PDB file of C-alpha atoms in Angstrom:
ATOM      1  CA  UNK A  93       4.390  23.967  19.704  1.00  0.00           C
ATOM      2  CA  UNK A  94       2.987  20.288  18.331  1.00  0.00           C
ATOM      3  CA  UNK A  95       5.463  17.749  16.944  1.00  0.00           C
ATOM      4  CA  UNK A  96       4.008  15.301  14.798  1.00  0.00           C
ATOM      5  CA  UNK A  97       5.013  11.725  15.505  1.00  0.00           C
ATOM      6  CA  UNK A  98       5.396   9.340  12.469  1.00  0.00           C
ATOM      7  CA  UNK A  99       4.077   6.466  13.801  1.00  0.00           C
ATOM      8  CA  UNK A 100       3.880   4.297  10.378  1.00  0.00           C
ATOM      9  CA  UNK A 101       7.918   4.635  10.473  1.00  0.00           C
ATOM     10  CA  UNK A 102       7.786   3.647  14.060  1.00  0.00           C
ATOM     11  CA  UNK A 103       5.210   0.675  13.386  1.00  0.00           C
ATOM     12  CA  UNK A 104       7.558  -0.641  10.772  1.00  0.00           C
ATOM     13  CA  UNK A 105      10.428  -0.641  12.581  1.00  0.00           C
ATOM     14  CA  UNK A 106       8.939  -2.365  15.493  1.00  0.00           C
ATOM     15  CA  UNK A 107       7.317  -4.853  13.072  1.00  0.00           C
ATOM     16  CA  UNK A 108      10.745  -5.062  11.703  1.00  0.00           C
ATOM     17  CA  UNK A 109      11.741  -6.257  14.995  1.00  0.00           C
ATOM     18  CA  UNK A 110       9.423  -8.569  15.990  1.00  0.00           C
ATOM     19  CA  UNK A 111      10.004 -10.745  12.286  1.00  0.00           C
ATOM     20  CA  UNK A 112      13.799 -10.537  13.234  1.00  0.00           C
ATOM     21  CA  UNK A 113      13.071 -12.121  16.425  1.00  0.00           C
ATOM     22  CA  UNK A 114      10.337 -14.771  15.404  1.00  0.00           C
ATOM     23  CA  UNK A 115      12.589 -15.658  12.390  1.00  0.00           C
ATOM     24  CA  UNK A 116      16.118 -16.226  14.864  1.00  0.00           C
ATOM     25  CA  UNK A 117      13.229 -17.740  17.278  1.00  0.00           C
ATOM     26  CA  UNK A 118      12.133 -20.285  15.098  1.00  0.00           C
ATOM     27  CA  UNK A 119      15.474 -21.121  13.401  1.00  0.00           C
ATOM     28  CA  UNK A 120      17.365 -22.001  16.804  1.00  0.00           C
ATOM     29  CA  UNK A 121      13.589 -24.297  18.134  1.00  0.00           C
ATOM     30  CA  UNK A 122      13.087 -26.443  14.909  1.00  0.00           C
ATOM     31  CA  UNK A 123      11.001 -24.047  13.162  1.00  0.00           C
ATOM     32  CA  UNK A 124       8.684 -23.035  16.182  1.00  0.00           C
ATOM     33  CA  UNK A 125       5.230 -21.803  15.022  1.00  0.00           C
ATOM     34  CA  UNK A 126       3.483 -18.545  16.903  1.00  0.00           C
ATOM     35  CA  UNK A 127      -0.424 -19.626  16.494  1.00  0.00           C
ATOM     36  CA  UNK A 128      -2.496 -16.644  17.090  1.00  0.00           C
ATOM     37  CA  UNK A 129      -6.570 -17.280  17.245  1.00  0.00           C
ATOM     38  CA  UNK A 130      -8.804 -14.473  16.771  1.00  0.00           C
ATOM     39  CA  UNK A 131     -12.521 -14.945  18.108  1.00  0.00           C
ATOM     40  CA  UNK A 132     -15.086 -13.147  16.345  1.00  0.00           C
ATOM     41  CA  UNK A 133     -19.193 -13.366  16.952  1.00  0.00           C
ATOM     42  CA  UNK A 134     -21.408 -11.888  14.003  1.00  0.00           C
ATOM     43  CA  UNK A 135     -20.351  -9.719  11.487  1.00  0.00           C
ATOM     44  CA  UNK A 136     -20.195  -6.377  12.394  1.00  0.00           C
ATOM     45  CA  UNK A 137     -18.123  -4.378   9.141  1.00  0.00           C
ATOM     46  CA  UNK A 138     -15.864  -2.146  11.717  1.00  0.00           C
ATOM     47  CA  UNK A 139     -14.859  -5.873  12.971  1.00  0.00           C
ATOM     48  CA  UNK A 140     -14.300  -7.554  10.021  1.00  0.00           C
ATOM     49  CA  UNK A 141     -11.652  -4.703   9.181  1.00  0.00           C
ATOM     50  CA  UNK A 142      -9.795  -4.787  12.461  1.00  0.00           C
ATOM     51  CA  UNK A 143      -9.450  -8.881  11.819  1.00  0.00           C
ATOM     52  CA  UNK A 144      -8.608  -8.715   8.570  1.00  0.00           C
ATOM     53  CA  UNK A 145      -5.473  -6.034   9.280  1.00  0.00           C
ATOM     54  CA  UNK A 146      -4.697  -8.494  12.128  1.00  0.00           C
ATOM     55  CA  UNK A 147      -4.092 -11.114  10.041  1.00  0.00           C
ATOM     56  CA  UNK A 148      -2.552  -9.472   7.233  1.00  0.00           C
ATOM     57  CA  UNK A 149      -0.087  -8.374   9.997  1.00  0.00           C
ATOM     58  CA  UNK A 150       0.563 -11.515  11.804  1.00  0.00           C
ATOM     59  CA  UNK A 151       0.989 -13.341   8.362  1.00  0.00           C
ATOM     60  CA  UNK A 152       3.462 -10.365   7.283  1.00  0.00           C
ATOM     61  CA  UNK A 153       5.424 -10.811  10.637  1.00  0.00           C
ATOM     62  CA  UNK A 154       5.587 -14.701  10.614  1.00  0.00           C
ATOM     63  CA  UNK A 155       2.337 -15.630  13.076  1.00  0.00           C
ATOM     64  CA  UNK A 156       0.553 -18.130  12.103  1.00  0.00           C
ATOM     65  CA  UNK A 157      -3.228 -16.270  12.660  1.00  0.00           C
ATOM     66  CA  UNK A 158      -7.056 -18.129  12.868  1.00  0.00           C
ATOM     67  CA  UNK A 159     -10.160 -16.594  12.194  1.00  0.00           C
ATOM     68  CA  UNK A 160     -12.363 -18.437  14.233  1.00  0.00           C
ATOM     69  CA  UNK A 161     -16.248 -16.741  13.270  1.00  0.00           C
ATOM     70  CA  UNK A 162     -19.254 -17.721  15.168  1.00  0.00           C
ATOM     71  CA  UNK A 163     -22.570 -16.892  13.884  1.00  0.00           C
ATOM     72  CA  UNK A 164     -25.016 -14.106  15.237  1.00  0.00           C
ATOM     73  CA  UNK A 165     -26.964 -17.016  16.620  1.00  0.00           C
ATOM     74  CA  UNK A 166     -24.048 -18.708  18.712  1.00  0.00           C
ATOM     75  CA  UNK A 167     -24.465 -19.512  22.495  1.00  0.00           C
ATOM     76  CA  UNK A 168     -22.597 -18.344  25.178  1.00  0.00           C
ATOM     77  CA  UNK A 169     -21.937 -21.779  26.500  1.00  0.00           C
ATOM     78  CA  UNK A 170     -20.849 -22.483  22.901  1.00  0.00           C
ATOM     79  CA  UNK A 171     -18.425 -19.919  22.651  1.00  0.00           C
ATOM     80  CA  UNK A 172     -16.907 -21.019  26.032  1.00  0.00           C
ATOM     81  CA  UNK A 173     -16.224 -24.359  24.915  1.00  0.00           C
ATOM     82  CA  UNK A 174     -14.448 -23.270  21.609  1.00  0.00           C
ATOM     83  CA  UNK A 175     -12.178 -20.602  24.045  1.00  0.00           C
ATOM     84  CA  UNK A 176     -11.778 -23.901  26.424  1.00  0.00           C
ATOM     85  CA  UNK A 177     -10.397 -26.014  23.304  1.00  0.00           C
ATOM     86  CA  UNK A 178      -8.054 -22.651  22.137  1.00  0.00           C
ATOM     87  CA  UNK A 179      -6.422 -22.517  25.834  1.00  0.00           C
ATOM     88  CA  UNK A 180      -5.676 -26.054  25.616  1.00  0.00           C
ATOM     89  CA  UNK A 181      -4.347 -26.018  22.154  1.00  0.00           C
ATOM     90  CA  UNK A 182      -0.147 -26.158  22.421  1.00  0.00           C
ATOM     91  CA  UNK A 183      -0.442 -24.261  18.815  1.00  0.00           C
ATOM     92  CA  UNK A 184      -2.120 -21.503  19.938  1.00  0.00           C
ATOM     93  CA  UNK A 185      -0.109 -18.863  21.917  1.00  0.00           C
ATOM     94  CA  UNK A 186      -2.044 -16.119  21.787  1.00  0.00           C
ATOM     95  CA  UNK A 187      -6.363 -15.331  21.991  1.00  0.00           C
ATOM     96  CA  UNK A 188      -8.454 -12.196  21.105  1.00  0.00           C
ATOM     97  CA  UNK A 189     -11.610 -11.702  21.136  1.00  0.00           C
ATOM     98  CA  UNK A 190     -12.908  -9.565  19.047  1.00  0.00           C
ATOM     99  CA  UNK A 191     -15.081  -6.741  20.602  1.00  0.00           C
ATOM    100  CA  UNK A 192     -17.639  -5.784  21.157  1.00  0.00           C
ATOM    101  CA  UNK A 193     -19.808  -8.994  19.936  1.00  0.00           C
ATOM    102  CA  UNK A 194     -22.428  -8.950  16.941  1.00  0.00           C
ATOM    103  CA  UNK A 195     -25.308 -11.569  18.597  1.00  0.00           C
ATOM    104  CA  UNK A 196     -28.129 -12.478  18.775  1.00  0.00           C
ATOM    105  CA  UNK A 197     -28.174 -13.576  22.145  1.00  0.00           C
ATOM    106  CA  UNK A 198     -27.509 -12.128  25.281  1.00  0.00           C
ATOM    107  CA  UNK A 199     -23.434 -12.748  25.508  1.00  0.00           C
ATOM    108  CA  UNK A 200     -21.391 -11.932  28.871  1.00  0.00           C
ATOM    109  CA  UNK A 201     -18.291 -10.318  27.348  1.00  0.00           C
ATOM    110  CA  UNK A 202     -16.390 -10.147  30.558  1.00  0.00           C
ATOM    111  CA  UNK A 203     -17.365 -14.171  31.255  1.00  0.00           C
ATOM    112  CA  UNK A 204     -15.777 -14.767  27.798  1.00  0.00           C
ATOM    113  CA  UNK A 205     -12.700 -12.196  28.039  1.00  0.00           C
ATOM    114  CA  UNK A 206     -12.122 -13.958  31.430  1.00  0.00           C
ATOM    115  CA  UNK A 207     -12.699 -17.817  29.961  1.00  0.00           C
ATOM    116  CA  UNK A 208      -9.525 -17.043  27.896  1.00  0.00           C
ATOM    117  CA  UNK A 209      -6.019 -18.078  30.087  1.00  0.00           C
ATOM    118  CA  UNK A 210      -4.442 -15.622  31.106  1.00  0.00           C
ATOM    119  CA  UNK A 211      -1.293 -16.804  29.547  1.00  0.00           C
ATOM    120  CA  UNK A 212      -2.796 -16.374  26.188  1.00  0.00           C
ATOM    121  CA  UNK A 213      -4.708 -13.171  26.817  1.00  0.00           C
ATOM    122  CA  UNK A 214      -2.958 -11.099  23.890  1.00  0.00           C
ATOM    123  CA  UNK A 215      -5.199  -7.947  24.778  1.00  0.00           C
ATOM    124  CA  UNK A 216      -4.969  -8.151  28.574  1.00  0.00           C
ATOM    125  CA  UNK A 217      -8.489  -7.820  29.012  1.00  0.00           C
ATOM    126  CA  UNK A 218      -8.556 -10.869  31.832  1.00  0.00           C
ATOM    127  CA  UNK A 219      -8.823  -9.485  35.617  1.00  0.00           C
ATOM    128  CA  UNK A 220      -5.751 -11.228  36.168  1.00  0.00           C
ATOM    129  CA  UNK A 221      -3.682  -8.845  33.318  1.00  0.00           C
ATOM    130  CA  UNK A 222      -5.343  -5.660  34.107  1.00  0.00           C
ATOM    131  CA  UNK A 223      -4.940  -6.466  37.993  1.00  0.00           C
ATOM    132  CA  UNK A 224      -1.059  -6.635  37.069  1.00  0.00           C
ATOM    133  CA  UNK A 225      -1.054  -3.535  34.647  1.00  0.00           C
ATOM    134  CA  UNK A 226      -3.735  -1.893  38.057  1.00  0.00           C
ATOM    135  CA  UNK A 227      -0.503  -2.993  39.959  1.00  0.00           C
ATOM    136  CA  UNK A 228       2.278  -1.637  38.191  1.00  0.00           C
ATOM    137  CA  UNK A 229       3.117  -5.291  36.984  1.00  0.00           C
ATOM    138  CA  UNK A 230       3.516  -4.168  33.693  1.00  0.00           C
ATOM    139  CA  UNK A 231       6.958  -6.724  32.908  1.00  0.00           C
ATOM    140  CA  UNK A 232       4.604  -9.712  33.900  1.00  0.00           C
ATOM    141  CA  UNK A 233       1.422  -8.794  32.278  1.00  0.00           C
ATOM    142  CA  UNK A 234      -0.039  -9.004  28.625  1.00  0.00           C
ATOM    143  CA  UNK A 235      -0.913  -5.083  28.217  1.00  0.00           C
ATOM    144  CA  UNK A 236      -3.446  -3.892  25.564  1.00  0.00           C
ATOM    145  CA  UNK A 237      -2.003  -2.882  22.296  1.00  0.00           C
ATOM    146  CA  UNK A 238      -3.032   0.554  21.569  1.00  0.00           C
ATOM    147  CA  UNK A 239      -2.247   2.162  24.842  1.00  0.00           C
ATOM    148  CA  UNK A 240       0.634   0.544  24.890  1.00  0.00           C
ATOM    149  CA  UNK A 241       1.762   1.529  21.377  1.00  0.00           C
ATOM    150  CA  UNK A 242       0.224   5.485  22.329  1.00  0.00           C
ATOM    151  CA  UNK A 243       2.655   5.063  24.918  1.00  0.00           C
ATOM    152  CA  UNK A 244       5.825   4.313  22.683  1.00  0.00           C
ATOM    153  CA  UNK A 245       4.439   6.573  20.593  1.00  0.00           C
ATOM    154  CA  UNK A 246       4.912   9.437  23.165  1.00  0.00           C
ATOM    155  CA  UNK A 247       8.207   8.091  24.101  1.00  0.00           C
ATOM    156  CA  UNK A 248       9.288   8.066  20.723  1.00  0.00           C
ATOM    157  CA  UNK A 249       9.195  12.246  20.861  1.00  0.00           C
ATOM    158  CA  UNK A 250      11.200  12.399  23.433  1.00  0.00           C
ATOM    159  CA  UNK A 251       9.122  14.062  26.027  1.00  0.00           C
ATOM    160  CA  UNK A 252      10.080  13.161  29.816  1.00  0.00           C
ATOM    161  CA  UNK A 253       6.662  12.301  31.025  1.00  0.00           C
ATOM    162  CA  UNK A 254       8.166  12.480  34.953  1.00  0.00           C
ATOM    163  CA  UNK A 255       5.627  14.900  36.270  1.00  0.00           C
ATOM    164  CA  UNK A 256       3.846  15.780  33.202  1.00  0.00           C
ATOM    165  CA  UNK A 257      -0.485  16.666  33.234  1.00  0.00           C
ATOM    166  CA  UNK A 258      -1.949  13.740  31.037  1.00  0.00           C
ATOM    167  CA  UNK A 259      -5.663  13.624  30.239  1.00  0.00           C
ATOM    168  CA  UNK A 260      -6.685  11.016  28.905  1.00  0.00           C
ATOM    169  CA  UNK A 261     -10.095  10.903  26.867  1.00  0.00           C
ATOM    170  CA  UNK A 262     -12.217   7.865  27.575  1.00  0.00           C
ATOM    171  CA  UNK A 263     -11.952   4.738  30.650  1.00  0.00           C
ATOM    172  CA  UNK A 264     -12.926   1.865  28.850  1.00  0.00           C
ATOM    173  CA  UNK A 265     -11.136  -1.464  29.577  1.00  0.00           C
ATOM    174  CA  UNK A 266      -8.704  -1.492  26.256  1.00  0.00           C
ATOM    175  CA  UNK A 267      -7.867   1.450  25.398  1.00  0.00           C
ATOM    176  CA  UNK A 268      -8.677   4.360  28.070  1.00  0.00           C
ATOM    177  CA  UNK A 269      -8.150   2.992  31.652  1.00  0.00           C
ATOM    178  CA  UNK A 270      -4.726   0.797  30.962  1.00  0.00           C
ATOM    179  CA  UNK A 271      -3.350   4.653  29.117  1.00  0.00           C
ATOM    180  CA  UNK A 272      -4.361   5.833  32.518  1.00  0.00           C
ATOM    181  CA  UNK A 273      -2.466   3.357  34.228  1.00  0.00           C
ATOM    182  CA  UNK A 274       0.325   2.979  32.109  1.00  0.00           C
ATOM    183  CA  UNK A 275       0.928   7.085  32.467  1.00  0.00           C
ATOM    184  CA  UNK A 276       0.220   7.076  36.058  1.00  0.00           C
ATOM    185  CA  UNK A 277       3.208   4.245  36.298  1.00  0.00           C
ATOM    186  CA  UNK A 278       5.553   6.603  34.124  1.00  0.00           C
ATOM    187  CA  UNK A 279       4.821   8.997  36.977  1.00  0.00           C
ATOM    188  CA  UNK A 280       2.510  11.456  35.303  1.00  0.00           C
ATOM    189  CA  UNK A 281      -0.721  13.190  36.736  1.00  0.00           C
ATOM    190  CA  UNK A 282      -3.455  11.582  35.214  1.00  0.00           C
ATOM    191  CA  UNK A 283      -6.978  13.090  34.509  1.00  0.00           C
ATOM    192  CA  UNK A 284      -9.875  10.503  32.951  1.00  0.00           C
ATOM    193  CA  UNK A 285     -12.522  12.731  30.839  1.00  0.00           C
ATOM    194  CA  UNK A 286     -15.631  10.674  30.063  1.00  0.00           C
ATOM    195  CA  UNK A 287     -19.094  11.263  28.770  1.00  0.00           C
ATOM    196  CA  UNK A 288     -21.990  10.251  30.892  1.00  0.00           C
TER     197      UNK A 288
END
């Protein structure tokens, strides 16, 4: 029998949550600012979407969020320098790139996912996050954001996943192989279905 899962009431409780915290956060360290950046080449439509629900959500939660768009044309070298500046920027906690890229130019998305500190890697795209997630490191790593919400999600029903069949429907690096990971580490049997 399928249970449906309400995962707007779920979302707004855990967005609930996270204002709480940033608001008690900020209050008790002189009125601490989160700075999120958001990295975007081109201007794909499906992109400019996913940003703009980003920062509507960051601003609703108490983030302080930057759009930082680079034109089709932009170099990779280019882009490298601007991640370069965003690691080194004390306002900025957190980086995403938006993927995949809208360019002109041939870009290296796993240079640039990689250029970005791991520290600040808010999708844990960087070898050194999905390494830790590969590793079972999950209390030390940045994890991806919709697996790891699918996950709570699934929790949230109350379904012991000890020993459970998962498939999971896609392997690419955000979404599909850390939902792999994350259920093999909750001790499920994992299958990966993929098209050719």
């Amino acid at each position: 029998m399928a249970t449906s899962i309400d995962g707007k009431s779920l979302s707004k409780s855990f967005l609930d949550k996270i204002r709480q915290e940033l608001s008690e956060f900020k209050s008790n360290n002189d009125n601490f600012q989160v700075g999120l950046a958001i990295v975007q080449v081109g201007d794909r439509p499906d992109s400019n979407i996913y940003i703009r629900n980003k920062l509507r959500t960051a601003s609703d939660v108490g983030i302080n969020a930057k759009h930082f768009k680079f034109d089709r044309s932009v170099h990779e070298s280019i882009l490298i320098d601007e991640i370069n500046k965003l690691n080194s920027d004390p306002k900025i906690h957190g980086i995403i790139v938006q993927l995949p890229f809208d360019s002109e130019k041939s870009i290296d998305s796993d240079l640039i996912v990689n250029t970005v500190s791991p520290n600040k890697d808010v999708d844990g795209l960087h070898y050194a996050n999905a390494g830790k997630i590969m590793h079972g490191q999950v209390n030390d790593a940045y994890v991806p954001c919709t697996p790891k919400g699918c996950l709570e999600l699934i929790k949230s029903t109350g379904v012991q996943l000890k020993g459970k069949n998962a498939v999971v429907i896609g392997r690419s690096k955000l979404v599909g192989s850390p939902m792999a990971n994350l259920l093999k580490l909750n001790d499920c049997t994992v299958t990966i279905c993929h098209s050719v």
